mmCIF file of N, CA and C in Angstrom:
data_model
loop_
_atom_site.group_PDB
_atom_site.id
_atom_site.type_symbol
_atom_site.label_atom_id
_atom_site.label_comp_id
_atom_site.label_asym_id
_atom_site.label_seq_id
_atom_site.Cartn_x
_atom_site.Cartn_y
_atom_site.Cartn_z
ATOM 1 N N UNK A 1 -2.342 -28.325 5.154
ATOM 2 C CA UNK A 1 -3.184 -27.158 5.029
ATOM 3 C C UNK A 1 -4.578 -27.560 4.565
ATOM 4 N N UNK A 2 -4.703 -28.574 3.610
ATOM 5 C CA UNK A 2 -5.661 -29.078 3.307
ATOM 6 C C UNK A 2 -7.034 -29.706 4.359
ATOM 7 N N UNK A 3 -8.335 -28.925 4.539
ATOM 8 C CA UNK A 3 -9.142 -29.500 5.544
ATOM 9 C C UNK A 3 -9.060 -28.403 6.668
ATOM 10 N N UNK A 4 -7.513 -27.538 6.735
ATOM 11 C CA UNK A 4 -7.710 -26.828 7.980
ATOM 12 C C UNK A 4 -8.769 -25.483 7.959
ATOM 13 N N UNK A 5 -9.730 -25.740 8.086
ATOM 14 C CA UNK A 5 -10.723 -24.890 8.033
ATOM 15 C C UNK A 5 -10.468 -23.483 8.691
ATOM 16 N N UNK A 6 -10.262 -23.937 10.074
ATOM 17 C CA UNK A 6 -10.205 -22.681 10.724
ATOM 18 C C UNK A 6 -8.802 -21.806 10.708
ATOM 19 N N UNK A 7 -7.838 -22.521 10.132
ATOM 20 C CA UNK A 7 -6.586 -21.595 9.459
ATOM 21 C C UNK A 7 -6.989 -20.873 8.586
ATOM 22 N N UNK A 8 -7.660 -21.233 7.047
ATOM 23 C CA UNK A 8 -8.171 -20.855 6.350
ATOM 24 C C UNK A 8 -8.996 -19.426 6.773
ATOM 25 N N UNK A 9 -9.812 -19.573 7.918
ATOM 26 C CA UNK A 9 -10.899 -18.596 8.581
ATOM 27 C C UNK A 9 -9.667 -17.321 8.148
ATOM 28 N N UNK A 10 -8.759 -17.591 9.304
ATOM 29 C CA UNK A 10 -7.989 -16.791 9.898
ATOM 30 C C UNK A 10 -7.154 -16.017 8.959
ATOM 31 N N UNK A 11 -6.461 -17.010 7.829
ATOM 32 C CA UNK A 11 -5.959 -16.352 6.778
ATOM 33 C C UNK A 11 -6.771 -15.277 5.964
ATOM 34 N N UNK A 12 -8.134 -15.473 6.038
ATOM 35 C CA UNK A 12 -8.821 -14.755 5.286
ATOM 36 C C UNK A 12 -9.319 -13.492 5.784
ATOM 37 N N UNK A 13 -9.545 -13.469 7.289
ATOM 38 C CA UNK A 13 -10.009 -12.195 7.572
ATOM 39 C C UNK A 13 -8.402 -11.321 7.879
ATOM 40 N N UNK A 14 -7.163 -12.322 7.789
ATOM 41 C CA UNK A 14 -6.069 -11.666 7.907
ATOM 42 C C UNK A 14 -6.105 -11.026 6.387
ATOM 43 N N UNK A 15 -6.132 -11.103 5.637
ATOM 44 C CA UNK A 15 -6.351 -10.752 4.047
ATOM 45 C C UNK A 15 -6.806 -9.526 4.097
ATOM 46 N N UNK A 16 -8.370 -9.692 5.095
ATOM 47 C CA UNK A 16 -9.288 -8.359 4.648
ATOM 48 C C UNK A 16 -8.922 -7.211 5.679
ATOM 49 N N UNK A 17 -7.654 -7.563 6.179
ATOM 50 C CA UNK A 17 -7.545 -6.230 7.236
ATOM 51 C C UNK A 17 -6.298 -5.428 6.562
ATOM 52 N N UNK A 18 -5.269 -6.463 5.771
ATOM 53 C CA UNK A 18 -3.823 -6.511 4.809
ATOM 54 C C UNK A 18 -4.434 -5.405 3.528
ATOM 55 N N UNK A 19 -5.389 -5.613 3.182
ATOM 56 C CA UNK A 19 -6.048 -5.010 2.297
ATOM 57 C C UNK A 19 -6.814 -3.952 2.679
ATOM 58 N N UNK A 20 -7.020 -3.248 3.717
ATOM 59 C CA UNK A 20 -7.378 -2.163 4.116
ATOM 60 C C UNK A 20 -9.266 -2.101 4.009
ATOM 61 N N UNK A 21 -9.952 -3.317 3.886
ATOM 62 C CA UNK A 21 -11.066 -3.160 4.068
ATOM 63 C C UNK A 21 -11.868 -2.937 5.401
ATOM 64 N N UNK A 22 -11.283 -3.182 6.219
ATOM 65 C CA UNK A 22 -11.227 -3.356 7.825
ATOM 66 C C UNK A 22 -11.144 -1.936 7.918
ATOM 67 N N UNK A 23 -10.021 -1.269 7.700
ATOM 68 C CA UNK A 23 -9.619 -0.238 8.147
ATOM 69 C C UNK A 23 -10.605 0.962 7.340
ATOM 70 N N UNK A 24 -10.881 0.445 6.379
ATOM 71 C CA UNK A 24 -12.208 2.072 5.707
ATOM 72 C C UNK A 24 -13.291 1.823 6.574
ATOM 73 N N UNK A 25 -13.725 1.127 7.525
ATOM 74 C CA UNK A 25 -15.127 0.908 7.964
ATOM 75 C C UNK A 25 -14.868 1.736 9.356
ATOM 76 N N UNK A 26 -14.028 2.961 9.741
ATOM 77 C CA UNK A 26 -14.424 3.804 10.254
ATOM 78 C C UNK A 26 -14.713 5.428 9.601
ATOM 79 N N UNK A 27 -14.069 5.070 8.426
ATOM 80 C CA UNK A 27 -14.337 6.275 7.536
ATOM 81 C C UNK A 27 -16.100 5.752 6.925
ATOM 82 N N UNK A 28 -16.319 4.313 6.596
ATOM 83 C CA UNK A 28 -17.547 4.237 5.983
ATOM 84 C C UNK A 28 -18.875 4.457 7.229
ATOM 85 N N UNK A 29 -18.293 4.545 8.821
ATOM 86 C CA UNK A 29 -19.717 4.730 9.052
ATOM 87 C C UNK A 29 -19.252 6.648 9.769
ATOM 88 N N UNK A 30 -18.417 6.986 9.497
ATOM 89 C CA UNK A 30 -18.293 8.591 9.912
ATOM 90 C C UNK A 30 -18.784 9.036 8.453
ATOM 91 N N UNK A 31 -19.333 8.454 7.736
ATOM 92 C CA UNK A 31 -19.624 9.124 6.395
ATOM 93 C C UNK A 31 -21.281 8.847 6.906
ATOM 94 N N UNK A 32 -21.449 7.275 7.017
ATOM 95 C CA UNK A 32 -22.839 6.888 7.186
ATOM 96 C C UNK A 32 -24.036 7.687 8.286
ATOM 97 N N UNK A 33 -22.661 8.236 9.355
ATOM 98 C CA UNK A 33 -23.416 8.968 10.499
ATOM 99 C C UNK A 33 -23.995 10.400 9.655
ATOM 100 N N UNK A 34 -23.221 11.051 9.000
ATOM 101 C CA UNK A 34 -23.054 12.591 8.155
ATOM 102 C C UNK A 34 -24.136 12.299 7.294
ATOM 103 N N UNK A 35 -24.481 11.254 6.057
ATOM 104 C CA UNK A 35 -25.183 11.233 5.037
ATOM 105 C C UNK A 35 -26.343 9.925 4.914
ATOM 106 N N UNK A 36 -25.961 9.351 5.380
ATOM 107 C CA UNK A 36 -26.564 7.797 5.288
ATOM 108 C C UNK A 36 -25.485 6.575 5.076
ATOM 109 N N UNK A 37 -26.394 5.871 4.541
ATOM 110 C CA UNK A 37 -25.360 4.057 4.235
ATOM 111 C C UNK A 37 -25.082 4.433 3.183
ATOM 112 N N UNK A 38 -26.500 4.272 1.796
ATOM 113 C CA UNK A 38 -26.510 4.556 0.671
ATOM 114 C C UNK A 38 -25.029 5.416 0.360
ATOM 115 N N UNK A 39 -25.460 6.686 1.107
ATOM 116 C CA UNK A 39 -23.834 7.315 0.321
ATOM 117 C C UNK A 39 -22.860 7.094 0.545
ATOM 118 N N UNK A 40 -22.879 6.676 1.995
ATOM 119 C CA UNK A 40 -21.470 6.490 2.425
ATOM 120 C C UNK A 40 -20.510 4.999 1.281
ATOM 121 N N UNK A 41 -21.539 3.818 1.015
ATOM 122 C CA UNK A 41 -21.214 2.857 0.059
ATOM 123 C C UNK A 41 -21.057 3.822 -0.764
ATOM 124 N N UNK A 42 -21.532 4.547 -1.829
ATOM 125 C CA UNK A 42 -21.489 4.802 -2.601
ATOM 126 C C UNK A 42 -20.232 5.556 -2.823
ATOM 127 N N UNK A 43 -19.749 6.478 -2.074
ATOM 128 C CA UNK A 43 -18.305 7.039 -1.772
ATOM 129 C C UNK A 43 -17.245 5.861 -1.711
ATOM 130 N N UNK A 44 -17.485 5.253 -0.960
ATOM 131 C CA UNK A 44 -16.051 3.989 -0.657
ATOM 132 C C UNK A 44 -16.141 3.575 -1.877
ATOM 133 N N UNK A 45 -16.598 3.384 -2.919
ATOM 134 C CA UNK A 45 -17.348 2.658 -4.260
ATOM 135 C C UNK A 45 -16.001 3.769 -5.168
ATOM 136 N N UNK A 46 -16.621 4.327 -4.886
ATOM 137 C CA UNK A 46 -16.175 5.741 -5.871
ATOM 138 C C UNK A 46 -14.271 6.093 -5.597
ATOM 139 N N UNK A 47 -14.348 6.063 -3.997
ATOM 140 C CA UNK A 47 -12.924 6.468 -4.199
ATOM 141 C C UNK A 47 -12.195 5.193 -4.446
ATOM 142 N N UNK A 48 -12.342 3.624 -4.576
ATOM 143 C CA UNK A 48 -11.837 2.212 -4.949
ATOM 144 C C UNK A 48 -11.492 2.619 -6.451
ATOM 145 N N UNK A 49 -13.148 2.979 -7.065
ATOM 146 C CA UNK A 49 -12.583 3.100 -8.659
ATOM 147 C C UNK A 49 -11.263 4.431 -8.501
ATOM 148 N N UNK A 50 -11.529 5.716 -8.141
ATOM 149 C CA UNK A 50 -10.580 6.174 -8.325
ATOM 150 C C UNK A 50 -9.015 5.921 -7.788
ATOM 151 N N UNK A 51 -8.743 4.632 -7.715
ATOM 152 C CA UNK A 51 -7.611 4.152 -6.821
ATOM 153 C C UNK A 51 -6.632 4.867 -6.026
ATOM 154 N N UNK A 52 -7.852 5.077 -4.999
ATOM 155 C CA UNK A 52 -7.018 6.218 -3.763
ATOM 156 C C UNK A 52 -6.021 5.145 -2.900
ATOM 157 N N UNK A 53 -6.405 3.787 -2.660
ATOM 158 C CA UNK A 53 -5.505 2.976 -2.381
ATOM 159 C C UNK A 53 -4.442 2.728 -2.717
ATOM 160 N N UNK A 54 -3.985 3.112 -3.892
ATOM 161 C CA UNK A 54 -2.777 2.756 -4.562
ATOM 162 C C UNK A 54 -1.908 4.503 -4.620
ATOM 163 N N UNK A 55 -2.651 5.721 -4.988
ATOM 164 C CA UNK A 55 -2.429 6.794 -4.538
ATOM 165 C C UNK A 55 -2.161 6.847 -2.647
ATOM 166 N N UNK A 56 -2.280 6.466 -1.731
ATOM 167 C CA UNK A 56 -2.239 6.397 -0.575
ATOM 168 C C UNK A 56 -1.035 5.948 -0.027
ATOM 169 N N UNK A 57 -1.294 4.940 -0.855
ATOM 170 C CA UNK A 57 0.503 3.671 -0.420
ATOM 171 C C UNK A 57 1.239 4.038 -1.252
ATOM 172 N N UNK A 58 1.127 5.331 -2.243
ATOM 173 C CA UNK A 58 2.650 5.613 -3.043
ATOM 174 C C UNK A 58 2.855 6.823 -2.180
ATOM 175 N N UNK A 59 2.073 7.349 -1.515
ATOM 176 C CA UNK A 59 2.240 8.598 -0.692
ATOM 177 C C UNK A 59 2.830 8.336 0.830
ATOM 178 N N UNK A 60 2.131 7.200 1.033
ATOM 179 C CA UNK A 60 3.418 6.496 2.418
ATOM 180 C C UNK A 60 4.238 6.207 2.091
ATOM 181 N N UNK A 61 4.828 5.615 1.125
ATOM 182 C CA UNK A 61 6.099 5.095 0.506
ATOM 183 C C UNK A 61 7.010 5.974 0.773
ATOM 184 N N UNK A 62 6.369 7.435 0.201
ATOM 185 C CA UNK A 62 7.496 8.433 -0.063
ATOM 186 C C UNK A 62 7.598 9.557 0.995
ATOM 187 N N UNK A 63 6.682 9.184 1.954
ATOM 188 C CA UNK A 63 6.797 9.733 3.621
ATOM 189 C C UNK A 63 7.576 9.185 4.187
ATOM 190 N N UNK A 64 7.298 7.842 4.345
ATOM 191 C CA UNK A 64 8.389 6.561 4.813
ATOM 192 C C UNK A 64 9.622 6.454 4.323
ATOM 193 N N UNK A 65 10.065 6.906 3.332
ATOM 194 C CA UNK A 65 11.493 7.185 2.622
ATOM 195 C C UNK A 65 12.037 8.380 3.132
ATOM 196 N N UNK A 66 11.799 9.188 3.210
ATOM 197 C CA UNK A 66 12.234 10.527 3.439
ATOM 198 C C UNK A 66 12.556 11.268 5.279
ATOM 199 N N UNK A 67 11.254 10.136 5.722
ATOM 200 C CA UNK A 67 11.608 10.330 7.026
ATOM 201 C C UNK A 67 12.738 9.200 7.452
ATOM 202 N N UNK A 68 12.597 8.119 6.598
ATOM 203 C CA UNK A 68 13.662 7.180 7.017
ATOM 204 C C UNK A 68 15.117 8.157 6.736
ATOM 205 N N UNK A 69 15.153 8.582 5.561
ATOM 206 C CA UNK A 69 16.322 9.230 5.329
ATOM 207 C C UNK A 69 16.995 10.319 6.367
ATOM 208 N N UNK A 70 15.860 10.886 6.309
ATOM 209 C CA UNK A 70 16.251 12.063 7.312
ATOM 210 C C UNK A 70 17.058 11.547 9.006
ATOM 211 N N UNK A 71 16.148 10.359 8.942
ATOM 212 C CA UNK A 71 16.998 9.970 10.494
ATOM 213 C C UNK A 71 17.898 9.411 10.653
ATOM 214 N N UNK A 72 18.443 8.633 9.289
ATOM 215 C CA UNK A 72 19.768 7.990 9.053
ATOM 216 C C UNK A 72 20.689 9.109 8.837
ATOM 217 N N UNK A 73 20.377 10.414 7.628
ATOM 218 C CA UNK A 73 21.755 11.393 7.540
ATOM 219 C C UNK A 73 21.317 13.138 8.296
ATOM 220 N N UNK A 74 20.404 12.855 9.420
ATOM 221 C CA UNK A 74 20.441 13.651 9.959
ATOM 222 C C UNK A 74 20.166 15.011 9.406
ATOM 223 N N UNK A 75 18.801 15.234 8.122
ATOM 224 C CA UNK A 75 18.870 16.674 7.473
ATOM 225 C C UNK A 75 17.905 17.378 8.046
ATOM 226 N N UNK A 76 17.306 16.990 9.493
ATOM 227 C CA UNK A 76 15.809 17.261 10.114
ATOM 228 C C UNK A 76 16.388 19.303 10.040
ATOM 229 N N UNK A 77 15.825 20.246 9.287
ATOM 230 C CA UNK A 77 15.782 21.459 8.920
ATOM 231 C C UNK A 77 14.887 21.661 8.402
ATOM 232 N N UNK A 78 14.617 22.960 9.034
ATOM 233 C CA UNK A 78 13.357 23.784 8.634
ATOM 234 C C UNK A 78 13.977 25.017 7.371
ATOM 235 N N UNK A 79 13.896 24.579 5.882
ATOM 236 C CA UNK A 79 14.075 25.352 5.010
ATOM 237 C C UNK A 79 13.289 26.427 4.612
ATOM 238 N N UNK A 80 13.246 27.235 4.477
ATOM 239 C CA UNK A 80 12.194 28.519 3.654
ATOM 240 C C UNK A 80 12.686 28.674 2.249
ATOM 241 N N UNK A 81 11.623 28.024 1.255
ATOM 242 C CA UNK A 81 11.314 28.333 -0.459
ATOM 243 C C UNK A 81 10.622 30.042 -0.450
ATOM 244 N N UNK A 82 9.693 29.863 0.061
ATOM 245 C CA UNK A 82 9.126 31.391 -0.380
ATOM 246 C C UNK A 82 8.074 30.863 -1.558
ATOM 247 N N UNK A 83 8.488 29.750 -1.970
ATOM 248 C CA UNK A 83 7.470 29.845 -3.459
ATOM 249 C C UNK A 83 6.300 29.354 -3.239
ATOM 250 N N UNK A 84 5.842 28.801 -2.240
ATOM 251 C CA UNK A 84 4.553 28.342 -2.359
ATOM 252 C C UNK A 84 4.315 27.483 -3.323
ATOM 253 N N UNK A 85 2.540 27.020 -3.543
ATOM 254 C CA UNK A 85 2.365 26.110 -4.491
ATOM 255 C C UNK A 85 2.503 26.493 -5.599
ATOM 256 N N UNK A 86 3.685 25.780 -6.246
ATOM 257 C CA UNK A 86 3.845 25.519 -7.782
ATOM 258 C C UNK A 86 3.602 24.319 -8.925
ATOM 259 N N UNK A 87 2.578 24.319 -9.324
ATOM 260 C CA UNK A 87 2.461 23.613 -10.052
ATOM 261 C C UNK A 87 2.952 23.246 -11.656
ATOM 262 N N UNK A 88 3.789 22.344 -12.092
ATOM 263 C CA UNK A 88 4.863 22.873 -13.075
ATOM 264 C C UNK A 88 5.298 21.553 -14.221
ATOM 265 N N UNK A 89 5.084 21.108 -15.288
ATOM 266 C CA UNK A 89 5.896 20.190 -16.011
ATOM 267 C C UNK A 89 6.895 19.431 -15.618
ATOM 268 N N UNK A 90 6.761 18.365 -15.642
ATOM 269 C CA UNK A 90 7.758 17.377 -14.970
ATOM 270 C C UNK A 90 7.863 16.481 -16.143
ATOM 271 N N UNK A 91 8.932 15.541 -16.756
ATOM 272 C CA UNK A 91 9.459 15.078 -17.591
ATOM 273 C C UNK A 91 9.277 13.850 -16.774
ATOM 274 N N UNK A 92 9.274 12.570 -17.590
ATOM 275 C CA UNK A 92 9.407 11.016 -16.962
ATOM 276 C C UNK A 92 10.555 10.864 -16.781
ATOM 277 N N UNK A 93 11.487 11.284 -17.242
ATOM 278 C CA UNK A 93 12.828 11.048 -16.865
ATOM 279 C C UNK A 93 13.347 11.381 -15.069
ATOM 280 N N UNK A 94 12.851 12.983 -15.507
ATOM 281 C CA UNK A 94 12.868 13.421 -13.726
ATOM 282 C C UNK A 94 12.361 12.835 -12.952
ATOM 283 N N UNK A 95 11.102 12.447 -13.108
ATOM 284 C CA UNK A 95 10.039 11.926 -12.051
ATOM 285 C C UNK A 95 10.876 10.344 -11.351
ATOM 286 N N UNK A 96 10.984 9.601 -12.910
ATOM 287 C CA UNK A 96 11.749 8.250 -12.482
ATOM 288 C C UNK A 96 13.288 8.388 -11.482
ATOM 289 N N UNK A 97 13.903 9.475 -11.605
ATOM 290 C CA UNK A 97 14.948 9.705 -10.915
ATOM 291 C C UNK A 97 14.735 10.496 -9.356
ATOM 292 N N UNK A 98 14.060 10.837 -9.614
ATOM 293 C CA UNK A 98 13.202 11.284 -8.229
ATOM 294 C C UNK A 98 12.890 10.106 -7.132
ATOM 295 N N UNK A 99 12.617 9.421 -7.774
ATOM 296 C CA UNK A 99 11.448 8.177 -7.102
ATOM 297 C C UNK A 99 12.085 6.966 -7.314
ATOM 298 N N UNK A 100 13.076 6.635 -7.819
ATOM 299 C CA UNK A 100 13.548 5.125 -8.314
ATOM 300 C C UNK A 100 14.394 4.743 -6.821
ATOM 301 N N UNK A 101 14.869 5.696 -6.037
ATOM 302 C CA UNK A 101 14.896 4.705 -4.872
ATOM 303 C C UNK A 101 14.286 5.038 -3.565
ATOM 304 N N UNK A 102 13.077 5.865 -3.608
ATOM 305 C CA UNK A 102 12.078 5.190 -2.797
ATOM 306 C C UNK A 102 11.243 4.563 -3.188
ATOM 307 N N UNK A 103 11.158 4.307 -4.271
ATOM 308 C CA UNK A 103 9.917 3.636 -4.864
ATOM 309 C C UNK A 103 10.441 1.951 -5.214
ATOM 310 N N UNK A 104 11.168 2.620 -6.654
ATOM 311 C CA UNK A 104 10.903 1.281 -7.910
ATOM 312 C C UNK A 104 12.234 0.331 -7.272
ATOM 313 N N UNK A 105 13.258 0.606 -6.254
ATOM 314 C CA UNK A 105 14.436 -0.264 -5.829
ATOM 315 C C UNK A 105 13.863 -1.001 -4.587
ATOM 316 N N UNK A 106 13.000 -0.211 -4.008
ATOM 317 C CA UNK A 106 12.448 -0.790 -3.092
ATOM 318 C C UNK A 106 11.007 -1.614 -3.121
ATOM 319 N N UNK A 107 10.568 -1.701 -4.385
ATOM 320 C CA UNK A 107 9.636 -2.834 -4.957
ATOM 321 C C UNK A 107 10.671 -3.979 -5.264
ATOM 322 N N UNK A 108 11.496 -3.921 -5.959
ATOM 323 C CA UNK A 108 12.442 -4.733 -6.720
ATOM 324 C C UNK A 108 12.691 -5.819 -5.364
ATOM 325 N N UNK A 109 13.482 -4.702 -3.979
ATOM 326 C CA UNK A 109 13.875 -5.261 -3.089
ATOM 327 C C UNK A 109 12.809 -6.144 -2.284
ATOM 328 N N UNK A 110 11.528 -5.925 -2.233
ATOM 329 C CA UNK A 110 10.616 -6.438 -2.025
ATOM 330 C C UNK A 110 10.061 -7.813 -2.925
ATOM 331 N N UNK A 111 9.912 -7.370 -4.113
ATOM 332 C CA UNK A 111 9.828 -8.657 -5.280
ATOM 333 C C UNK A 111 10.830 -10.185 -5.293
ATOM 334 N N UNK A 112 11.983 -9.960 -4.911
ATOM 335 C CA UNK A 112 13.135 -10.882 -4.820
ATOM 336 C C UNK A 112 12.912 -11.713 -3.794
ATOM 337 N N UNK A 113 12.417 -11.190 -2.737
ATOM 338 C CA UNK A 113 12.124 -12.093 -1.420
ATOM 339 C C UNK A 113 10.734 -13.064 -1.795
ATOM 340 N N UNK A 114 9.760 -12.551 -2.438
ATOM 341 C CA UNK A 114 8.311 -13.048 -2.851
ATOM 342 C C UNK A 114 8.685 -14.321 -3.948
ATOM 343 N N UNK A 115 9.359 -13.695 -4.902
ATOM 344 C CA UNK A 115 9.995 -14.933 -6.211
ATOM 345 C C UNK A 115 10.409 -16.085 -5.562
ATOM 346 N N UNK A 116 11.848 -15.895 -4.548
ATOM 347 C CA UNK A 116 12.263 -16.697 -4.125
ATOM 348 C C UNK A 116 11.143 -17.972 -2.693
ATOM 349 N N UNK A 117 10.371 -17.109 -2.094
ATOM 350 C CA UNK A 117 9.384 -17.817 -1.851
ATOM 351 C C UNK A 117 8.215 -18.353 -2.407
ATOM 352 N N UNK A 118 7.688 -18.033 -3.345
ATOM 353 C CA UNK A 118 7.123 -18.924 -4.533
ATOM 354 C C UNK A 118 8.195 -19.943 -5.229
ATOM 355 N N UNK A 119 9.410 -19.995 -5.180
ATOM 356 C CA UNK A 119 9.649 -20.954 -5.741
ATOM 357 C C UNK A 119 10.290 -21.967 -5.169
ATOM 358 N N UNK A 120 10.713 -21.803 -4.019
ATOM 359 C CA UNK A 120 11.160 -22.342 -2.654
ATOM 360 C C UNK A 120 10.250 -22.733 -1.388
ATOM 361 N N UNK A 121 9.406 -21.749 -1.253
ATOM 362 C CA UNK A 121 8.172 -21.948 -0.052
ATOM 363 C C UNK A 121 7.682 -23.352 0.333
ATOM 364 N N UNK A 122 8.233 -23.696 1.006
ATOM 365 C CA UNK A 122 7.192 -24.869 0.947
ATOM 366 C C UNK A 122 6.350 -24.706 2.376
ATOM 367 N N UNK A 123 5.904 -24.047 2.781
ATOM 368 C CA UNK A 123 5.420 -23.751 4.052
ATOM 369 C C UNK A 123 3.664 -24.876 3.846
ATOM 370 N N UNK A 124 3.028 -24.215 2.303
ATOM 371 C CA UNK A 124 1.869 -24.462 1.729
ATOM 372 C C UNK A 124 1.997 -24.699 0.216
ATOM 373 N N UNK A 125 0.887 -25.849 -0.381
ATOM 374 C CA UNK A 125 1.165 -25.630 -1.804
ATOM 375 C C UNK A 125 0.127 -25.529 -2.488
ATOM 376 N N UNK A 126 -1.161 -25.175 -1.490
ATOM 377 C CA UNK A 126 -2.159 -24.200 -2.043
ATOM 378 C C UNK A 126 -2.197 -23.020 -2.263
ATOM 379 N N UNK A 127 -2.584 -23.225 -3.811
ATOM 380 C CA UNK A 127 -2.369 -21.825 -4.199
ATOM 381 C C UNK A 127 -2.818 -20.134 -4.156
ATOM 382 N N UNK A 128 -4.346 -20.966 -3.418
ATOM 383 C CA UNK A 128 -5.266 -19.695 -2.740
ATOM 384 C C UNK A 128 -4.119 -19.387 -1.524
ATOM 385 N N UNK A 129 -3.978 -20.022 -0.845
ATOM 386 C CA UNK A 129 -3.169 -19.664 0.713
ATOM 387 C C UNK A 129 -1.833 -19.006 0.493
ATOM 388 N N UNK A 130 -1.248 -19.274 -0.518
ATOM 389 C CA UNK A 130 0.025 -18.612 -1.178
ATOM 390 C C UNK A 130 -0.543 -17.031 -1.430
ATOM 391 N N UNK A 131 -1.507 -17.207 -1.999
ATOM 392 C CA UNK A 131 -2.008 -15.895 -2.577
ATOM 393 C C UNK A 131 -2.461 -14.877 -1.583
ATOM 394 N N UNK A 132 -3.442 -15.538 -0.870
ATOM 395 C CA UNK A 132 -4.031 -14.778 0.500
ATOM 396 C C UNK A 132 -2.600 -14.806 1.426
ATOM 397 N N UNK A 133 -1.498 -15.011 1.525
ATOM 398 C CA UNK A 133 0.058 -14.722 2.368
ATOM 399 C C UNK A 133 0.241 -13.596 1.859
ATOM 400 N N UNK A 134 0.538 -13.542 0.558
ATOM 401 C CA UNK A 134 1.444 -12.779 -0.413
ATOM 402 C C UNK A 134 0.483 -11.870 -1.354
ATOM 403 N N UNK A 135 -0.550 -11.214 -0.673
ATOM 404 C CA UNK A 135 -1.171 -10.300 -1.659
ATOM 405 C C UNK A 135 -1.215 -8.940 -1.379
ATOM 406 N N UNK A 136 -0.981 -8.836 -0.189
ATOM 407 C CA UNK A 136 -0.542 -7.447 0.377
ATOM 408 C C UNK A 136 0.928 -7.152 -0.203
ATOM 409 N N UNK A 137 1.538 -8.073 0.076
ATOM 410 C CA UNK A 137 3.312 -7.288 -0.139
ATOM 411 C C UNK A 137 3.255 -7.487 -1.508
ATOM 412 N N UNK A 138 2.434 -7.724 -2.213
ATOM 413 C CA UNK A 138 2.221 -8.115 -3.982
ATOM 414 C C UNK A 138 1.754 -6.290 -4.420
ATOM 415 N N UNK A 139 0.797 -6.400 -3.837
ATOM 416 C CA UNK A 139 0.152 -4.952 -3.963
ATOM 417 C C UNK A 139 1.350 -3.694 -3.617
ATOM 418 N N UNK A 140 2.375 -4.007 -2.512
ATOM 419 C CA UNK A 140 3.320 -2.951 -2.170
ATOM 420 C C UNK A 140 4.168 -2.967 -3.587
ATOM 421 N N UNK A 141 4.463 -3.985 -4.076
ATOM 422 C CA UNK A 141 5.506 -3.981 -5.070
ATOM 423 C C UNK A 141 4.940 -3.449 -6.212
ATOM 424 N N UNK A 142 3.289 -3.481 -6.897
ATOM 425 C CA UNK A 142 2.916 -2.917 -8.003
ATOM 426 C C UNK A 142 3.024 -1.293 -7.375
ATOM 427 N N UNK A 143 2.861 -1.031 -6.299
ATOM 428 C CA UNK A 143 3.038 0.726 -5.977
ATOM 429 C C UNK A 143 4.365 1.601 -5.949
#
């Protein structure tokens, strides 16, 4: 790996697409067309600090769970609540039981495969190139 320059290239702009920077630069120039550059940076700026990225991928997570579910036990129904938006106290206890297996079992299940290739991998034993492999599915497991 050492010297291979143009792997390196490749790993890296593979990085910046894994990381969704690629992918805001049609929201950053449909902003830029509406307001300018200035704001449009200044927005992508703004929603990074407010970590809409990490809000985003816990919200696919739990789209991606539910539709997975639905097509494995078959609950595709159209229910009627009547209640509309309720906004209401939720306990950590609930929330964690809610979410512990689309979420936190399926980080876990994700984490075990990453450990065992950090400590086994021998594909590379640079540690940038380990990092730029494994920083996307790193990022899935903190969500």
């Amino acid at each position: 790996m050492r010297g291979n320059n143009p792997l390196k290239t490749a790993m890296v702009s593979q990085s910046a697409v894994q990381l969704g920077l690629l992918m805001a630069l049609p929201t950053v120039m449909e902003i830029e067309l509406k307001r300018g550059f200035r704001t449009a940076l200044g927005d992508i700026i703004i929603m990074q600090l407010q970590l809409c990225l990490v809000f985003f991928t816990f919200l696919l997570g739990t789209k991606s769970h539910y539709f997975g579910w639905t097509i494995l036990h078959g609950e595709a129904k159209y229910r009627v609540t009547g209640q509309g938006f309720v906004g209401r106290y939720v306990k950590f206890a609930e929330n964690y039981k809610m979410y512990s297996i689309s979420h936190f079992t399926k980080g876990l299940e994700l984490m075990l495969p990453l450990i065992v290739y950090q400590i086994y991998g021998s594909a590379t034993t640079d540690s940038t190139t380990i990092m730029l492999l494994t920083a996307s599915i790193w990022f899935l497991v903190a969500t």
